[in-house]
CSV table of C-alpha atoms in Angstrom, one decimal:
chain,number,residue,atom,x,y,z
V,1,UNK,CA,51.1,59.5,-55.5
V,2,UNK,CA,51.3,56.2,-54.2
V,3,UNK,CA,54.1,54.5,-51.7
V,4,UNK,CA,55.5,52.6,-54.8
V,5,UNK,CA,55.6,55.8,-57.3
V,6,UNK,CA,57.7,57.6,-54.8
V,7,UNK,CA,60.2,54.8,-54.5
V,8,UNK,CA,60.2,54.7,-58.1
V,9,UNK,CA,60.6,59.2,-58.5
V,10,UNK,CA,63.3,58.5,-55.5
V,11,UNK,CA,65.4,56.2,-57.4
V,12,UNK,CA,65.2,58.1,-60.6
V,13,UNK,CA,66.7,61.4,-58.9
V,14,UNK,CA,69.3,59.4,-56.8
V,15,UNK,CA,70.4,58.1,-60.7
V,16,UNK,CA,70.6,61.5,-62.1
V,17,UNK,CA,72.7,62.4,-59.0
V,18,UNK,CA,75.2,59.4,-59.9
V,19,UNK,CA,75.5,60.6,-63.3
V,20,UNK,CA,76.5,64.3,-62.7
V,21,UNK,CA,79.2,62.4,-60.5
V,22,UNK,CA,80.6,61.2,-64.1
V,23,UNK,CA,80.4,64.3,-65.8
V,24,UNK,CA,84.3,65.0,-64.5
V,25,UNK,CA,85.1,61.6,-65.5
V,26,UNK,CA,87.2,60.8,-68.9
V,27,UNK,CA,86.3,57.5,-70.4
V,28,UNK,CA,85.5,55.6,-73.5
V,29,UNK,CA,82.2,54.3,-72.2
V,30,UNK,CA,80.5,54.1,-68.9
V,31,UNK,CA,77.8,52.1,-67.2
V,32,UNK,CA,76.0,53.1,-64.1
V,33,UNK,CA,73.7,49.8,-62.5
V,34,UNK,CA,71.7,51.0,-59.7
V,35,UNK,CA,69.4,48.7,-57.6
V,36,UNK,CA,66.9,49.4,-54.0
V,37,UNK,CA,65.8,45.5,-52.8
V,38,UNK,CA,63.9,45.3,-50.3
V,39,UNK,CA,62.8,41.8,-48.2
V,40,UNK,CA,61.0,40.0,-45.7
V,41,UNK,CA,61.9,37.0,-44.0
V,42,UNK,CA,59.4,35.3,-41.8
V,43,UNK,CA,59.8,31.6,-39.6
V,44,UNK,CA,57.5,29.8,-37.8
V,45,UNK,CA,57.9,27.1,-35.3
V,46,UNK,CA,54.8,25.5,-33.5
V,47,UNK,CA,52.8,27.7,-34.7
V,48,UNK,CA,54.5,30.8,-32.8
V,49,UNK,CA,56.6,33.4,-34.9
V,50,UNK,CA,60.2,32.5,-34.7
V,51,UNK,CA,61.7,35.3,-36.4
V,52,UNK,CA,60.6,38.4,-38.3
V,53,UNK,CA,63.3,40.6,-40.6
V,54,UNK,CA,62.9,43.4,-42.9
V,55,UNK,CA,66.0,44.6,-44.6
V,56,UNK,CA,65.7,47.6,-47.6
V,57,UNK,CA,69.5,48.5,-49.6
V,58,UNK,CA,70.2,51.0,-52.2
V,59,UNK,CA,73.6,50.1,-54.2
V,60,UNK,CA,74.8,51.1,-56.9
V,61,UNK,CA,77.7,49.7,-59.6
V,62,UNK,CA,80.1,51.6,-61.6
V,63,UNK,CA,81.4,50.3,-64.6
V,64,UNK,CA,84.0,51.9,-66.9
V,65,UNK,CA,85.9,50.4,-70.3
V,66,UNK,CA,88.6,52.4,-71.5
V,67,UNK,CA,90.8,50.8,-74.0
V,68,UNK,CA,89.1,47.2,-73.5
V,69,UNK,CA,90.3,47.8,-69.9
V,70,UNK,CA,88.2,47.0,-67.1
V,71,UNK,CA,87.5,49.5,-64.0
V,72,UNK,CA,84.8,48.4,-61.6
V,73,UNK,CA,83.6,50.3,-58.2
V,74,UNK,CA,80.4,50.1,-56.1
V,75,UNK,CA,79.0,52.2,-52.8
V,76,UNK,CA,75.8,51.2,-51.1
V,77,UNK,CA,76.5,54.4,-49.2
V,78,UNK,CA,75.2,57.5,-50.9
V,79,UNK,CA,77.4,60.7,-49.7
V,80,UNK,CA,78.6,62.4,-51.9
V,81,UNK,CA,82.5,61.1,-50.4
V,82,UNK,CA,81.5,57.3,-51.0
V,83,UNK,CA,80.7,58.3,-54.7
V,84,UNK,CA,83.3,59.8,-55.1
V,85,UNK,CA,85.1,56.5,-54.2
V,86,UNK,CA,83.4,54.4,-55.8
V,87,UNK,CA,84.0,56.0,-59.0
V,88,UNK,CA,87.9,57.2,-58.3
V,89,UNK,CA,88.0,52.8,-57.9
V,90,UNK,CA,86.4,52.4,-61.2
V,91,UNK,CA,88.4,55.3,-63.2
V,92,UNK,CA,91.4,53.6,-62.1
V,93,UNK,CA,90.8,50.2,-62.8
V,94,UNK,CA,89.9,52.0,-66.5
V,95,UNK,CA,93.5,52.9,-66.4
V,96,UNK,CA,95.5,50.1,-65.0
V,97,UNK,CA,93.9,46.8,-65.5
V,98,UNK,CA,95.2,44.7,-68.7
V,99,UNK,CA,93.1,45.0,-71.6
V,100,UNK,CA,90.5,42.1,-72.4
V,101,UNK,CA,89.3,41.3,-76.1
V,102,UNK,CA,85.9,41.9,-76.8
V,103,UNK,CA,85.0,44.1,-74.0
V,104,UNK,CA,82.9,46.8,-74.4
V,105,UNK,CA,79.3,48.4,-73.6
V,106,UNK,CA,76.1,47.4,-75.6
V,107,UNK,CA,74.2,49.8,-78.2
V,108,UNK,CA,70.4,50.5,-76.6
V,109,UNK,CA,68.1,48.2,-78.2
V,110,UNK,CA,65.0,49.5,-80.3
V,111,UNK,CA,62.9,48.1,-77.6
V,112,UNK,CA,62.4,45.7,-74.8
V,113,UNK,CA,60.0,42.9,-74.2
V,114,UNK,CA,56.7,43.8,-72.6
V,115,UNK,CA,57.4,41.0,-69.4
V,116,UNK,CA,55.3,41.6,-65.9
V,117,UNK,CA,57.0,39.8,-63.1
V,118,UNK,CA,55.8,42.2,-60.1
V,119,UNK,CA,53.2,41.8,-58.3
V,120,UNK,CA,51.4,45.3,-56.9
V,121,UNK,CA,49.9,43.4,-54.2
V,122,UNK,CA,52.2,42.1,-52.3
V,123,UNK,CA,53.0,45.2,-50.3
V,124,UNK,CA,49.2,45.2,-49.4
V,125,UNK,CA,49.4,41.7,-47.7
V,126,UNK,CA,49.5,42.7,-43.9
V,127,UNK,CA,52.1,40.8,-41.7
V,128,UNK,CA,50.0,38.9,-40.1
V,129,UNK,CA,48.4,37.0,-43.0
V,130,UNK,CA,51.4,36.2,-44.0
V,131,UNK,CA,52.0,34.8,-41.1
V,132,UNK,CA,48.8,32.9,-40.8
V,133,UNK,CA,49.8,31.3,-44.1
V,134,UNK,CA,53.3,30.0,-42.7
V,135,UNK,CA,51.5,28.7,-40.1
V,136,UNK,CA,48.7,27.0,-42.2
V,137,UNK,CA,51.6,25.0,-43.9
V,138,UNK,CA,53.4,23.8,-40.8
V,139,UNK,CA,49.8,22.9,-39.6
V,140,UNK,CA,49.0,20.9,-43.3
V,141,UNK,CA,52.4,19.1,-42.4
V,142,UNK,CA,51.9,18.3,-38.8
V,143,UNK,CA,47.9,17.2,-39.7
V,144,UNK,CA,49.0,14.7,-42.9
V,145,UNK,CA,50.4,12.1,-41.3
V,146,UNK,CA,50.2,10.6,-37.3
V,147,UNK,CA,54.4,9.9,-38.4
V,148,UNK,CA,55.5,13.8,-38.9
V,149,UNK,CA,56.6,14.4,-35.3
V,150,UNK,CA,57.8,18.2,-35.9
V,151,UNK,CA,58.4,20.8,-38.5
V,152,UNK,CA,62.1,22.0,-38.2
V,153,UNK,CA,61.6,24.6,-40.5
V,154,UNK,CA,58.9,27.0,-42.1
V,155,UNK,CA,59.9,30.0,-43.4
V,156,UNK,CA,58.8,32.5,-46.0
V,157,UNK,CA,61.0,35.2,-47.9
V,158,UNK,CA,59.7,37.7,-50.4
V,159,UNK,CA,61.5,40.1,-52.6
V,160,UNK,CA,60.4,43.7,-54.3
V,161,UNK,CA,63.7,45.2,-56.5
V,162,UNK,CA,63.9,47.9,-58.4
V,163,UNK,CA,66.8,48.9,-61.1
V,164,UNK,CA,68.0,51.3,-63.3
V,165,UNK,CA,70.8,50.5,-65.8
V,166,UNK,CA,72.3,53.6,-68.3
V,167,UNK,CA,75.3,53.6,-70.1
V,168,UNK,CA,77.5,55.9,-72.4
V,169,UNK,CA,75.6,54.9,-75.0
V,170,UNK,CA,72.4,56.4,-74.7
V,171,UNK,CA,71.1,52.9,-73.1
V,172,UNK,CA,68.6,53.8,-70.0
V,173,UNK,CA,66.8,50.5,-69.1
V,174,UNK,CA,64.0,50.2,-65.8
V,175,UNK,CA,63.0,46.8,-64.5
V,176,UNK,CA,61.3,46.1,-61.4
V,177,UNK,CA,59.9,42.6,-60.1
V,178,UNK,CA,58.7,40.2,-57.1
V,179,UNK,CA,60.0,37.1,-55.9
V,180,UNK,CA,57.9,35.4,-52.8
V,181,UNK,CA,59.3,31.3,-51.6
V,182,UNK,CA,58.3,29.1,-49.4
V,183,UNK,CA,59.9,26.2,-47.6
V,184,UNK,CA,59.6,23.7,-45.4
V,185,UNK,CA,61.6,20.6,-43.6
V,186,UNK,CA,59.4,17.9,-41.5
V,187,UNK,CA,60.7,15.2,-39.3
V,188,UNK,CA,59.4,11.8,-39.9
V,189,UNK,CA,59.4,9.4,-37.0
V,190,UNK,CA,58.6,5.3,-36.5
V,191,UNK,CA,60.2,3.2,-33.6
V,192,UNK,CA,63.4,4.3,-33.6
V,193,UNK,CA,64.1,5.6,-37.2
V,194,UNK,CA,63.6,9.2,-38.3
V,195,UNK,CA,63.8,10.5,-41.8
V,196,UNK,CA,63.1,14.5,-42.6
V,197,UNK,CA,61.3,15.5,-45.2
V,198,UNK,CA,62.5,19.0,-47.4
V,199,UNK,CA,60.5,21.5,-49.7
V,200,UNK,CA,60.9,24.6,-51.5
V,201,UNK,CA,58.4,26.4,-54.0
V,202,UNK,CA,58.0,30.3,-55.5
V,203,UNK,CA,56.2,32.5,-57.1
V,204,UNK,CA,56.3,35.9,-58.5
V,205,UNK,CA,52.7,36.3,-57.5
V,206,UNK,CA,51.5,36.1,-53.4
V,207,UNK,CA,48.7,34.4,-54.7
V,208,UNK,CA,50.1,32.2,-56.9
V,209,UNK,CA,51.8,30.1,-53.9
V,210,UNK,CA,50.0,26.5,-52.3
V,211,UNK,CA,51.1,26.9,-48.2
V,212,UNK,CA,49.0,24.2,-47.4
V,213,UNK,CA,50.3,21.8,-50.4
V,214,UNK,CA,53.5,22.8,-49.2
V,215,UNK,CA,53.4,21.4,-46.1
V,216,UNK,CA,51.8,18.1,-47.0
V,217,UNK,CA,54.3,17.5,-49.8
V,218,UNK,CA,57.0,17.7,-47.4
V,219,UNK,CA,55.6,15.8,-44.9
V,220,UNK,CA,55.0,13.0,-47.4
V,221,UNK,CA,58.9,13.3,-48.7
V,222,UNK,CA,59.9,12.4,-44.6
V,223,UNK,CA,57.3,9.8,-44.2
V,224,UNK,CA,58.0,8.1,-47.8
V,225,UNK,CA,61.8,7.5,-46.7
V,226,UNK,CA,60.7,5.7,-43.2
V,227,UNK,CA,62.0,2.3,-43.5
V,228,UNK,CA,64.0,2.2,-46.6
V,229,UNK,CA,66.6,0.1,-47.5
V,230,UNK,CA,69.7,-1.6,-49.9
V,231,UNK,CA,68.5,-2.3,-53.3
V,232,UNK,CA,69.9,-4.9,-55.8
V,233,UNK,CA,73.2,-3.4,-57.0
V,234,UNK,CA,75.1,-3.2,-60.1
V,235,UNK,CA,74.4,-1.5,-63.9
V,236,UNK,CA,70.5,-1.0,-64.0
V,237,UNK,CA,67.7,1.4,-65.4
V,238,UNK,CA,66.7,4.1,-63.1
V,239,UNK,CA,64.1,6.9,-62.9
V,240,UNK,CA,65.2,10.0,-62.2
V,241,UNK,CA,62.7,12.2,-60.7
V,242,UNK,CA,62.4,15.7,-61.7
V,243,UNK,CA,64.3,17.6,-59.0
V,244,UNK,CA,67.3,15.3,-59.5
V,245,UNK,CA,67.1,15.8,-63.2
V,246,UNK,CA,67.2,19.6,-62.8
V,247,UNK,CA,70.1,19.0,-60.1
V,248,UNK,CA,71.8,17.3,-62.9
V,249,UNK,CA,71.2,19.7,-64.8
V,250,UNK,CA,72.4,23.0,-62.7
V,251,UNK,CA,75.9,20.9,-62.9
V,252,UNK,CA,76.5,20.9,-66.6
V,253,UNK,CA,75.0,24.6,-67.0
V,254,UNK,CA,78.9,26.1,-66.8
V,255,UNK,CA,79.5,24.1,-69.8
V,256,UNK,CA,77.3,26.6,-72.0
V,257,UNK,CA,78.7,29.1,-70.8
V,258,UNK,CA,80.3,30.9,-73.7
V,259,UNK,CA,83.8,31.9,-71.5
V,260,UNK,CA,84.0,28.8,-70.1
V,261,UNK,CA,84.2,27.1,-74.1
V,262,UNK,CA,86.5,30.1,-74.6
V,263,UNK,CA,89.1,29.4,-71.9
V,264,UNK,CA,89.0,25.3,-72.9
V,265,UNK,CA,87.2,24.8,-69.2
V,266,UNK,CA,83.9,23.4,-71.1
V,267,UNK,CA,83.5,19.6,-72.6
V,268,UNK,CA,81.5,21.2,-75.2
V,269,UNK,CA,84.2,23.8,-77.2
V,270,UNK,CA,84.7,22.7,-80.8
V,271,UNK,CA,81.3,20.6,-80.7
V,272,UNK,CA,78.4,22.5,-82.2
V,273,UNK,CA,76.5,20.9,-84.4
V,274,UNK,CA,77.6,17.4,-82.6
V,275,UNK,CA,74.9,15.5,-80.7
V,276,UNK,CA,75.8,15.5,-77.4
V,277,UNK,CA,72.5,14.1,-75.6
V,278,UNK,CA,69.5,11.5,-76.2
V,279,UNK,CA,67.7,12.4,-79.6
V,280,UNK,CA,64.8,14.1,-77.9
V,281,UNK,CA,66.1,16.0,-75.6
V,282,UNK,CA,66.1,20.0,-75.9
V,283,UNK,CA,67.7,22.3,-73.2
V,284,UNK,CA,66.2,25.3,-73.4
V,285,UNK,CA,67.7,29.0,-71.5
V,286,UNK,CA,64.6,31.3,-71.5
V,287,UNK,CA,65.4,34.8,-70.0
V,288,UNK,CA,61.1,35.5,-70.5
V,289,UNK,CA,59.2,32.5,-69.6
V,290,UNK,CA,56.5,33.2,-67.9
V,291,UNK,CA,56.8,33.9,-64.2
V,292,UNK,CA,60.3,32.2,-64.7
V,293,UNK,CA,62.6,33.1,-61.1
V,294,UNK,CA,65.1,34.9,-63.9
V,295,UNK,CA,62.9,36.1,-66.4
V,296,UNK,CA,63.2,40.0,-66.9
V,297,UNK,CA,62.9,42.2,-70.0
V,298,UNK,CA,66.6,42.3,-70.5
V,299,UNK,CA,69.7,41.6,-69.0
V,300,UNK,CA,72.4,42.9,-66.5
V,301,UNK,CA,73.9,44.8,-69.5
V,302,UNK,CA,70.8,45.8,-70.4
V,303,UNK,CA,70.7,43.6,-73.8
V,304,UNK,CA,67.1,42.6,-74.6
V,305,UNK,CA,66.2,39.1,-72.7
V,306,UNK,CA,65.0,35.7,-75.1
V,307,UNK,CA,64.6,31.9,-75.5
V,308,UNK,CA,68.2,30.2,-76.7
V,309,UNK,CA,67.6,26.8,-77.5
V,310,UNK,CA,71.1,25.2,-76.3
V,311,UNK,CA,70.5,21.5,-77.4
V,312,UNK,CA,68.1,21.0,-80.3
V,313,UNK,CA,66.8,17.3,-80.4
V,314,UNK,CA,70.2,16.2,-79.0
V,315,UNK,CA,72.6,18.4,-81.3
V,316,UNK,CA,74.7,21.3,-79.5
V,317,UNK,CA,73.2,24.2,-81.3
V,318,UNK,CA,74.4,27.4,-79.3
V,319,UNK,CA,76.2,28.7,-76.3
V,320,UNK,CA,74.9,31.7,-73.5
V,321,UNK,CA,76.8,34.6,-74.1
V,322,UNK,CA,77.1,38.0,-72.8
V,323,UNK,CA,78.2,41.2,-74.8
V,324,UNK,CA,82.2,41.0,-74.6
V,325,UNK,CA,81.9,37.0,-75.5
V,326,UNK,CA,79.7,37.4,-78.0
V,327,UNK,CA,82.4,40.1,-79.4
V,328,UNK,CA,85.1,37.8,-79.5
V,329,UNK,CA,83.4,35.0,-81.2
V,330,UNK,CA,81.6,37.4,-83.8
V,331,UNK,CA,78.2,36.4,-82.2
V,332,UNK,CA,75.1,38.1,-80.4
V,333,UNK,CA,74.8,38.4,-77.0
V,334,UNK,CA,72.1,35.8,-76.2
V,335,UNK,CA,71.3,38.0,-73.1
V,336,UNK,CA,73.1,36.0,-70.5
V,337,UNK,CA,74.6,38.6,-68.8
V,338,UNK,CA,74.0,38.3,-64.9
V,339,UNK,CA,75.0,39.8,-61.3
V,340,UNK,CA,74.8,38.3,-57.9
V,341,UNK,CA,74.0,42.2,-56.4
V,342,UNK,CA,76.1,45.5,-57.6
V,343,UNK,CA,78.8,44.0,-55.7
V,344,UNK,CA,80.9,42.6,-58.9
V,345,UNK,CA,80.7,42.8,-62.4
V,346,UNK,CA,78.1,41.4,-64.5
V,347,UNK,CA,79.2,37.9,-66.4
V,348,UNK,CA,77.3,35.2,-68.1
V,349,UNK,CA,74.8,33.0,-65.9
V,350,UNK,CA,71.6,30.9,-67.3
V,351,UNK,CA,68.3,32.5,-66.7
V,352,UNK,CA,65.6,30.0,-67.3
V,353,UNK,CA,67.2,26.9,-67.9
V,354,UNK,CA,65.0,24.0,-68.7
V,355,UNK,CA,65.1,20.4,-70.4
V,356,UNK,CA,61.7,20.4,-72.7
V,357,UNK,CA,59.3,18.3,-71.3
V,358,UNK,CA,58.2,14.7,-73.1
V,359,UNK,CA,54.9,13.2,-73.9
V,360,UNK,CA,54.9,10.6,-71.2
V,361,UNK,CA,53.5,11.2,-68.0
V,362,UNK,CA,54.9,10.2,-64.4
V,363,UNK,CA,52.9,6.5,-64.3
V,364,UNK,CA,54.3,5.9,-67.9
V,365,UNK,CA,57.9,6.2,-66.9
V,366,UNK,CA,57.3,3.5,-63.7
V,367,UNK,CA,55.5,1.3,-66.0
V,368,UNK,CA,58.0,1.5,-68.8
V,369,UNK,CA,61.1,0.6,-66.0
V,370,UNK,CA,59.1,-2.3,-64.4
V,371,UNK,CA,61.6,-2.6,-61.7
V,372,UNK,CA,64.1,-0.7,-61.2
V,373,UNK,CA,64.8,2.4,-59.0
V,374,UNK,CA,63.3,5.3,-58.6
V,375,UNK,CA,65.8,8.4,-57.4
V,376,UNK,CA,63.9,11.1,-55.7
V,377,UNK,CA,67.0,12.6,-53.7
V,378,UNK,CA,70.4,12.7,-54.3
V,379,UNK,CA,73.0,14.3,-51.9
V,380,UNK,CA,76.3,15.9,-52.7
V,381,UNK,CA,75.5,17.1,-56.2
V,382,UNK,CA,77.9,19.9,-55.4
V,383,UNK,CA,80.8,17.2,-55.6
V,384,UNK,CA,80.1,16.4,-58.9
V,385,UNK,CA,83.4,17.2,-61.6
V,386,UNK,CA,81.8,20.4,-63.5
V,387,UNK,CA,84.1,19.5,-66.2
V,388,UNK,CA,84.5,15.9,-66.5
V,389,UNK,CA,81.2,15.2,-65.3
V,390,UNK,CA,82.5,12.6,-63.2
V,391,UNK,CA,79.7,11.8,-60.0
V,392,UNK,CA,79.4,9.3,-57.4
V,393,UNK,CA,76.3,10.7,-55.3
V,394,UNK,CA,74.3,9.0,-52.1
V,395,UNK,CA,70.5,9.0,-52.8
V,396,UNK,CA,67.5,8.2,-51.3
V,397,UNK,CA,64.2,6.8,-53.4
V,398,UNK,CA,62.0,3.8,-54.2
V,399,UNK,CA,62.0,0.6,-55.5
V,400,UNK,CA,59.8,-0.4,-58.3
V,401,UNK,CA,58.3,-3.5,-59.0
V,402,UNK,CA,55.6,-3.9,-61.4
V,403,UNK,CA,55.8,-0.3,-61.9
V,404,UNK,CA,54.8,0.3,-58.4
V,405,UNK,CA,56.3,1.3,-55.4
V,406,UNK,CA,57.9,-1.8,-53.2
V,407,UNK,CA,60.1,-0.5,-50.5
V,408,UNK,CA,62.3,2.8,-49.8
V,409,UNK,CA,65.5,2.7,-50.6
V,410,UNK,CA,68.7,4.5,-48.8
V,411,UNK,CA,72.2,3.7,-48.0
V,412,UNK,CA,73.3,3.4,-51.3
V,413,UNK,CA,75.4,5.3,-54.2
V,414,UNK,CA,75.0,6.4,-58.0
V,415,UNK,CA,78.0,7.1,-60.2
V,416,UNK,CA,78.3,8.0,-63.3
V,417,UNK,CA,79.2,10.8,-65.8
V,418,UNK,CA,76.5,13.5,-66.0
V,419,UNK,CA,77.2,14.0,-69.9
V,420,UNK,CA,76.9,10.1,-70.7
V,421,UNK,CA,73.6,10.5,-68.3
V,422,UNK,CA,71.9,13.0,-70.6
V,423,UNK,CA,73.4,9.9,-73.9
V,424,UNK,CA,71.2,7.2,-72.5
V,425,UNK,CA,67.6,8.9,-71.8
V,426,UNK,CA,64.9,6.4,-72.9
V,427,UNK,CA,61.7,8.3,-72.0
V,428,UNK,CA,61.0,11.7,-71.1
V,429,UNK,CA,58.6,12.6,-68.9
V,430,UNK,CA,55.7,15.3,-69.3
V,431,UNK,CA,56.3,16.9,-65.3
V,432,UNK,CA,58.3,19.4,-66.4
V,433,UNK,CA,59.4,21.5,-62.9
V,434,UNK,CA,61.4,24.3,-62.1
V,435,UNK,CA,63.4,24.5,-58.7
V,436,UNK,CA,64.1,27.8,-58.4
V,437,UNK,CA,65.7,29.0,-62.0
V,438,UNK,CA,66.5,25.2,-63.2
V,439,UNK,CA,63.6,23.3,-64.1
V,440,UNK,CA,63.2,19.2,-65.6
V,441,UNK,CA,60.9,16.6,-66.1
V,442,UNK,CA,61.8,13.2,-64.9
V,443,UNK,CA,63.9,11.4,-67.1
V,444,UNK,CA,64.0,7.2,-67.8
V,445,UNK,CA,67.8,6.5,-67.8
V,446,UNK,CA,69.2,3.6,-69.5
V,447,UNK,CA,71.3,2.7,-66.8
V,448,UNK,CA,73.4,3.8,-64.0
V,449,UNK,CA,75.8,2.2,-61.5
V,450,UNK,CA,74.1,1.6,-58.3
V,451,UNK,CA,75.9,0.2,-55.1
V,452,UNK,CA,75.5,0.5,-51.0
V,453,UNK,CA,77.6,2.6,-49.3
């Protein structure tokens, strides 16, 4: 039997433990989620290893309905005690919480979707390669240009999980899957001016990942922003490059977000079938595209996982729903049902969220704006009114003339309202991106308010 079989056997008996733990238990329906993650976290820095950490953690989640009433409990200690109070928590939330419409367990599905996210040889990587790759990127960074000075930051993170989800229901759903990232920060110097340089990328495959490309693309992000300066202010076009389009994007996700519409906290309630963006545009949630950071065969309820198209050629076709919102508006569950951990109950979070990608490449977009700006960063995006839509940002990027690059720009500021943003696309681009589960192409804006800080 190999290593990985008897992790999987081990968690299989620890989950027939938990449920002989209910047996004594009265309620209506019951959910058990149990999870084992384990990680590694590696850091370089000049080429010496700054930090090494494994960490492994069993938890597992109760979750009881009795009379649409809510009782929730969770114990990453395994004693026989700590079950005990995990589930004594959960059987009296059952009892004393106030009842909430729609809630309830889901019915098993026929089947799940055949989806392979893990990758078998990742535990077969020794430590030290690994660490020779982290080390190969801070080298490509350091080597690209005589301007990157130092790399402030190279780590690398991997995660192997393994679940089991039953319910009352006859429900018994196994999922198990890899996540491996990269990133890296670079310090750009000239004269007296410094600028750093920031990127991220994963896989759900080892193999899959570029160190090396890494690196270099970081280092060019530092040594591109050396320099820059004010640009003409005022109402102009602007290019939005694809990880500020997804940024965007990750903002007006709680909009979708079927008890957000229901508690009047979303722009969007009382507007499907309304165009709402650009003709053109399609936002897509996709719990099973491929090698997708969220993709799995189902979800945190254990409802199958699929592709929701959210915006159909500009025209609000759907919201992301989970099983007790899907109840209450007499829908499906669209398999949005997520958990950050067995720490709290699930509720509804995007998977793969995506604007569809155009026909028009990169060099298309530039030539189409002429001159104009070209936003590659923006800070603050946090700040940005998740109901409104209301943003005033700072940025970084470049200047266009010609459709080529002319000068770097910092020091100023974009406003605008995210929702009117997604109104006044002209051109799509092809370089369709995720960064991490939120992914866009770059995006030709009609025009945006641009003015130094």
């Amino acid at each position: 039997m190999t290593e990985f079989s008897a992790v999987e056997e081990n968690l299989d008996n620890l989950l027939e433990r938990l449920e002989d733990h209910l047996k004594k238990v009265r309620v209506e329906e019951y959910e058990i989620y149990l999870v084992r993650t384990k990680s590694l976290t590696i850091g370089v820095k000049e080429a010496q290893t700054d930090k090494v950490r494994r960490t492994e953690e069993s938890s597992a989640a109760f979750r009881f309905v009795d009379r649409r009433r809510l009782g929730f409990g969770y114990t990453s200690v395994f004693t026989p005690e700590a079950v005990d109070r995990a589930v004594s928590t959960a059987a009296a939330g059952a009892r004393l919480t106030d009842p909430q419409p729609g809630l309830g367990l889901p019915q098993p599905p026929e089947r799940w979707p055949d989806l392979d996210v893990f990758d078998p040889a990742l535990a077969q990587i020794s430590l030290n390669d690994k660490l020779n790759k982290v080390r190969e990127m801070e080298a490509a960074a350091l080597a690209s240009d005589r301007r990157v000075e130092k790399v402030r930051q190279a780590e690398y993170h991997e995660t192997d999980f393994s679940l089991r989800l039953v319910n009352s229901h006859g429900l018994r759903y196994r999922h198990q899957g890899t996540v491996v990232t990269v990133s890296l920060m670079a310090k750009a110097a000239e004269g007296s001016e410094a600028e750093m340089g920031y990127e991220f990328d994963f896989a759900r495959r080892f193999m899959h990942l570029d160190f090396e490309a890494m690196g270099r693309e970081a280092a060019d992000r530092a040594v591109r922003s050396l320099g820059g300066r004010k640009a003409p202010g005022g109402r102009r076009p602007v290019i939005l490059e694809n990880r500020v389009a997804a940024e965007f994007l990750d903002v007006l996700a709680g909009s979708f977000l079927a008890d957000n519409v229901q508690k009047g906290k979303s722009i969007l309630a009382g507007r499907l079938g309304r165009k709402i963006m650009a003709p053109g545009i399609s936002l897509i949630d996709d719990g099973l595209y491929p090698s997708g950071l969220a993709s799995s065969p189902g979800d945190a309820e254990g409802t199958p996982s699929q592709k929701t198209v959210l915006v159909d050629e500009g025209v609000l076709s759907s919201f992301l729903y989970d099983y007790a919102h899907a109840q209450v508006d007499g829908a499906a569950s669209t398999g949005n049902a997520g958990r950050n951990g067995a720490k709290s109950p699930p509720g509804i979070t995007p998977t793969n969220l995506y604007l569809a990608p155009g026909t028009k490449t990169f060099q298309d977009l530039c030539r189409t704006l002429g001159e104009g700006l070209l936003v590659s960063d923006v800070m603050g995006v946090h700040t940005a009114d998740p109901i409104s839509g209301d943003f005033s940002l700072g940025l970084t990027g470049v200047w266009l003339k010609n459709g080529q690059p002319d000068y770097p720009v910092k020091g100023m500021a974009l406003a605008g309202n995210i929702f009117r943003l997604f109104e006044q696309v002209v051109e799509i681009g092809s370089d369709l991106k995720f960064f991490g589960s939120t992914g866009a192409p770059s995006l030709l804006i009609e025009e945006l308010n641009l003015s130094g800080l």
